[in-house]
Structures are given as C-alpha cells and as structure tokens.
GROMACS .gro file of C-alpha atoms in nm:
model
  138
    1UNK     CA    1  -0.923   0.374   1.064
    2UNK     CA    2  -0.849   0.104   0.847
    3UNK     CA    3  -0.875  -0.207   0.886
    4UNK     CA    4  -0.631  -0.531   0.719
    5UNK     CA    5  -0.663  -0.928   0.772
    6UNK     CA    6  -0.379  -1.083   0.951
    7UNK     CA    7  -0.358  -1.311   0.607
    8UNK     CA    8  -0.355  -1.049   0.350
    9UNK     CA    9  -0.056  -0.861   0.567
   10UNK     CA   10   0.131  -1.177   0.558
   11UNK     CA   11   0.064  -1.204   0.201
   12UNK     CA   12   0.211  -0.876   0.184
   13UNK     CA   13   0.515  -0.902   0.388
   14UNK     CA   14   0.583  -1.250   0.165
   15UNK     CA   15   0.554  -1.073  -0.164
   16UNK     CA   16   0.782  -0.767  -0.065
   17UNK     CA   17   1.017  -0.980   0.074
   18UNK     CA   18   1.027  -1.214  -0.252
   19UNK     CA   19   1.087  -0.875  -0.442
   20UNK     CA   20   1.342  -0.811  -0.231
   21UNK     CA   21   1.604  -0.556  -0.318
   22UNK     CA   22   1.333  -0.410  -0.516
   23UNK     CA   23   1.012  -0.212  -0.352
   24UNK     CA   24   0.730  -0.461  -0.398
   25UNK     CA   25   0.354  -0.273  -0.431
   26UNK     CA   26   0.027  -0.326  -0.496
   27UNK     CA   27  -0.335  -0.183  -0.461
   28UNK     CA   28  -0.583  -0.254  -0.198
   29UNK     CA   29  -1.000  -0.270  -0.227
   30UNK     CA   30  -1.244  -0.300  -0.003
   31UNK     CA   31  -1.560  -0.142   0.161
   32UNK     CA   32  -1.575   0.205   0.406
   33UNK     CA   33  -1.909   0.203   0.651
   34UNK     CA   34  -1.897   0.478   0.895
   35UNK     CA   35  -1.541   0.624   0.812
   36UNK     CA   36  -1.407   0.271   0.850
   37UNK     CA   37  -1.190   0.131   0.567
   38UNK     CA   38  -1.207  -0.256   0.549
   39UNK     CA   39  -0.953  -0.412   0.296
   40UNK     CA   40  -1.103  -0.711   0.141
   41UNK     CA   41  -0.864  -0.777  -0.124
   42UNK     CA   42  -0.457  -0.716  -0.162
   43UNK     CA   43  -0.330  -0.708  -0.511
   44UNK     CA   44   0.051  -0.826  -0.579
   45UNK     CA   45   0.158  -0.613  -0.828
   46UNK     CA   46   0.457  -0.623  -1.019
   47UNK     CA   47   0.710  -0.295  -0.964
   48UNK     CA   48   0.736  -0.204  -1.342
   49UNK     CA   49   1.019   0.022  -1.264
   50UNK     CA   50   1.247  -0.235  -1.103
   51UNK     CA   51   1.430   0.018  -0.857
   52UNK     CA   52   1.476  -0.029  -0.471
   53UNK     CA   53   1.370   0.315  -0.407
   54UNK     CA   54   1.108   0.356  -0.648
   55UNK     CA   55   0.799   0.207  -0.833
   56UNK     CA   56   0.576   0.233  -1.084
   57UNK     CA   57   0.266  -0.024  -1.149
   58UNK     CA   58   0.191  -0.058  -1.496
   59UNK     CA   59  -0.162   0.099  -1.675
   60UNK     CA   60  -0.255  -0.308  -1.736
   61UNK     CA   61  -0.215  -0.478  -1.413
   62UNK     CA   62  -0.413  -0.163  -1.221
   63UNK     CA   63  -0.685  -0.212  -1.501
   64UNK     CA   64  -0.692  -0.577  -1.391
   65UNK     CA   65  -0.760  -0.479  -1.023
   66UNK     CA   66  -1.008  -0.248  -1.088
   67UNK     CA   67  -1.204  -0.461  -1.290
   68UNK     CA   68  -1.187  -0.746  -1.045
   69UNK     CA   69  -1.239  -0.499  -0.736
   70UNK     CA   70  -1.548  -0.420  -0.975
   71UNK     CA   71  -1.662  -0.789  -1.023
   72UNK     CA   72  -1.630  -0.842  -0.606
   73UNK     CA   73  -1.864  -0.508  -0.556
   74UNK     CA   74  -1.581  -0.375  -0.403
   75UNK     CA   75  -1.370   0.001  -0.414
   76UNK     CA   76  -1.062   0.076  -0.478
   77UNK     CA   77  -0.908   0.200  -0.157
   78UNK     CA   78  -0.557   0.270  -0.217
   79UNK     CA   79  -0.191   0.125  -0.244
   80UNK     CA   80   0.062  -0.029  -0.064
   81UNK     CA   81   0.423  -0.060  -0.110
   82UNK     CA   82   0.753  -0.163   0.043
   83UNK     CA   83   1.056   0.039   0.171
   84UNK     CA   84   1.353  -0.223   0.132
   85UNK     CA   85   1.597   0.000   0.334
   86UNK     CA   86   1.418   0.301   0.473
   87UNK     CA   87   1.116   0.371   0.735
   88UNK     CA   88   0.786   0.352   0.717
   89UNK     CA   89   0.678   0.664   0.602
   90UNK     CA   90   0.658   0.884   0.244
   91UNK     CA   91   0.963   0.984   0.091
   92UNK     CA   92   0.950   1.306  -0.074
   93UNK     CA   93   0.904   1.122  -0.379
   94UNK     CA   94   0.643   0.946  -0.226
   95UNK     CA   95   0.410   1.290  -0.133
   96UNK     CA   96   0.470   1.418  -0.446
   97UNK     CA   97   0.322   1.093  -0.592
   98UNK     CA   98   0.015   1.046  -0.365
   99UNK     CA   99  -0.261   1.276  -0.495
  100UNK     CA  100  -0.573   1.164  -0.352
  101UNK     CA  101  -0.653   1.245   0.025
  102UNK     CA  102  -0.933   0.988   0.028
  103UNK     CA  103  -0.731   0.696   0.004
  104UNK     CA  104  -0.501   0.544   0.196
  105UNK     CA  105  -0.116   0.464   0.131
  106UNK     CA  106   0.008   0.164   0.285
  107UNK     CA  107   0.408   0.173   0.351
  108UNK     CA  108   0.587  -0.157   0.483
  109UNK     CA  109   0.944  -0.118   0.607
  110UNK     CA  110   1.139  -0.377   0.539
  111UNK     CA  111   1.448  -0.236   0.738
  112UNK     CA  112   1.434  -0.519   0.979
  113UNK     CA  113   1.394  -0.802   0.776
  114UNK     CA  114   1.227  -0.996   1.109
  115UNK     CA  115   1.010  -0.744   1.202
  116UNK     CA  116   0.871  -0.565   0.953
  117UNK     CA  117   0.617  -0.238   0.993
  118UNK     CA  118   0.355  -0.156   0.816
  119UNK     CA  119   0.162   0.188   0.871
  120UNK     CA  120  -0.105   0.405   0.668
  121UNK     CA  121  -0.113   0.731   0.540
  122UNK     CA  122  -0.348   1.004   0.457
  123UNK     CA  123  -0.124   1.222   0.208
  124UNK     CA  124  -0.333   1.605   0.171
  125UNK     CA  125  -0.192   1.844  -0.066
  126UNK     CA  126   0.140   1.665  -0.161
  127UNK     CA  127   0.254   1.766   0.196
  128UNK     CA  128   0.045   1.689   0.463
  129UNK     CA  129   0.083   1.349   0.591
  130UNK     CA  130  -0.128   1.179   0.857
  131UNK     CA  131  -0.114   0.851   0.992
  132UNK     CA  132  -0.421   0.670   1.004
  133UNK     CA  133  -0.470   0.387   1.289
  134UNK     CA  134  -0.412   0.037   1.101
  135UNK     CA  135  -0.579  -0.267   1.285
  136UNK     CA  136  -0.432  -0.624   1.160
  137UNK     CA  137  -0.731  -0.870   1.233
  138UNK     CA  138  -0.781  -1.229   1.260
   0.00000   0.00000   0.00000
C-alpha cells in the first residue's frame, strides 16, 4: 500500500493539468514502515521531452530531488506521471521503461479532465504489472 496526502494529489492533478497537452511527471519520496509506502514529498518536474505521450526528466532536476529527499531523511520512492489522453495504466512504453519492482509508478489519467484517476503500479520484469492499493489522506 501506498499512501498520498490529499494536498500533494491536488498538487499533482494542478501541475499535469498546467502541462496540459503534454504528460506532466515527477518523482515521489517518502518513508516505508511495515510494507507501507508514505509519500512525504511530490516533485514537479519538468517533461524534458515535451511529447503528449512520452517523457523524459532530465539527469539535473532528478539530482535535485534526490539531494533534497536526502536533506529531509527521506527515500526516493518512485515516479509519477500523467496520461493526457489515455488510461491509467503503463503503456508498453511505459513497462519497458519501469525497471525497478521496488518502487512504485504513479499514473494519473487525465482523460476526463473533471475527474481525473490516479493509480499505482508495481512493474516486475518489464511485464508484470500490479496495482498497488493507493490511499489519498487528509
């Protein structure tokens, strides 16, 4: 499980929608205590490659939130990005991209600009994808 204030997924919905036709993305630290994943910090990245079905984030800016995940004595936990036009769930692009089975992949659909989802992911082996249950809390 893993676990996301209600501000930080506003703050994410805001910045993906501001990016808007592009796919917004960013990482995500925080803590894990008994298989639990807390997110204590969202970082608005920018997408280096531009593209509405497609990003990069740029060697400089994930140096940045390292270093200040670092300074807060917190982990890195994983990413998030947006899907302008499309579910919320990996592209093929997407599993091919996501590597490490430990952290957790955050995709927010944008495909109904009111009501926008946001779900987790466990990517294993560039093919097996999970869901992992995503509380928003107050």
């Amino acid at each position: 499980m893993i676990t996301l204030k209600k501000s930080d997924y506003e703050k994410i919905v805001a910045h993906a929608r501001s990016c808007l036709p592009e796919e917004a993305c960013g990482l995500i630290g925080g803590t894990e205590t008994n298989g639990v994943k807390t997110i204590e910090a969202v970082y608005l990245l920018e997408n280096s490659d531009h593209s509405s079905e497609h990003f990069s984030i740029s060697p400089q800016e994930q140096l940045s939130a390292i270093k200040d995940m670092r300074q807060k004595g917190i982990q890195p936990l994983g990413n998030w990005h947006s899907h302008p036009e499309t579910p919320s769930r990996p592209s093929e692009e997407d599993k091919r991209l996501f590597f490490d089975s430990k952290a957790r992949y955050l995709i927010l659909s944008l495909m109904d600009r009111e009501n926008p989802v946001l779900n987790a992911f466990i990517v294993e082996h560039h093919t097996d994808v999970s869901k992992d249950e995503l509380r928003i809390v107050d």
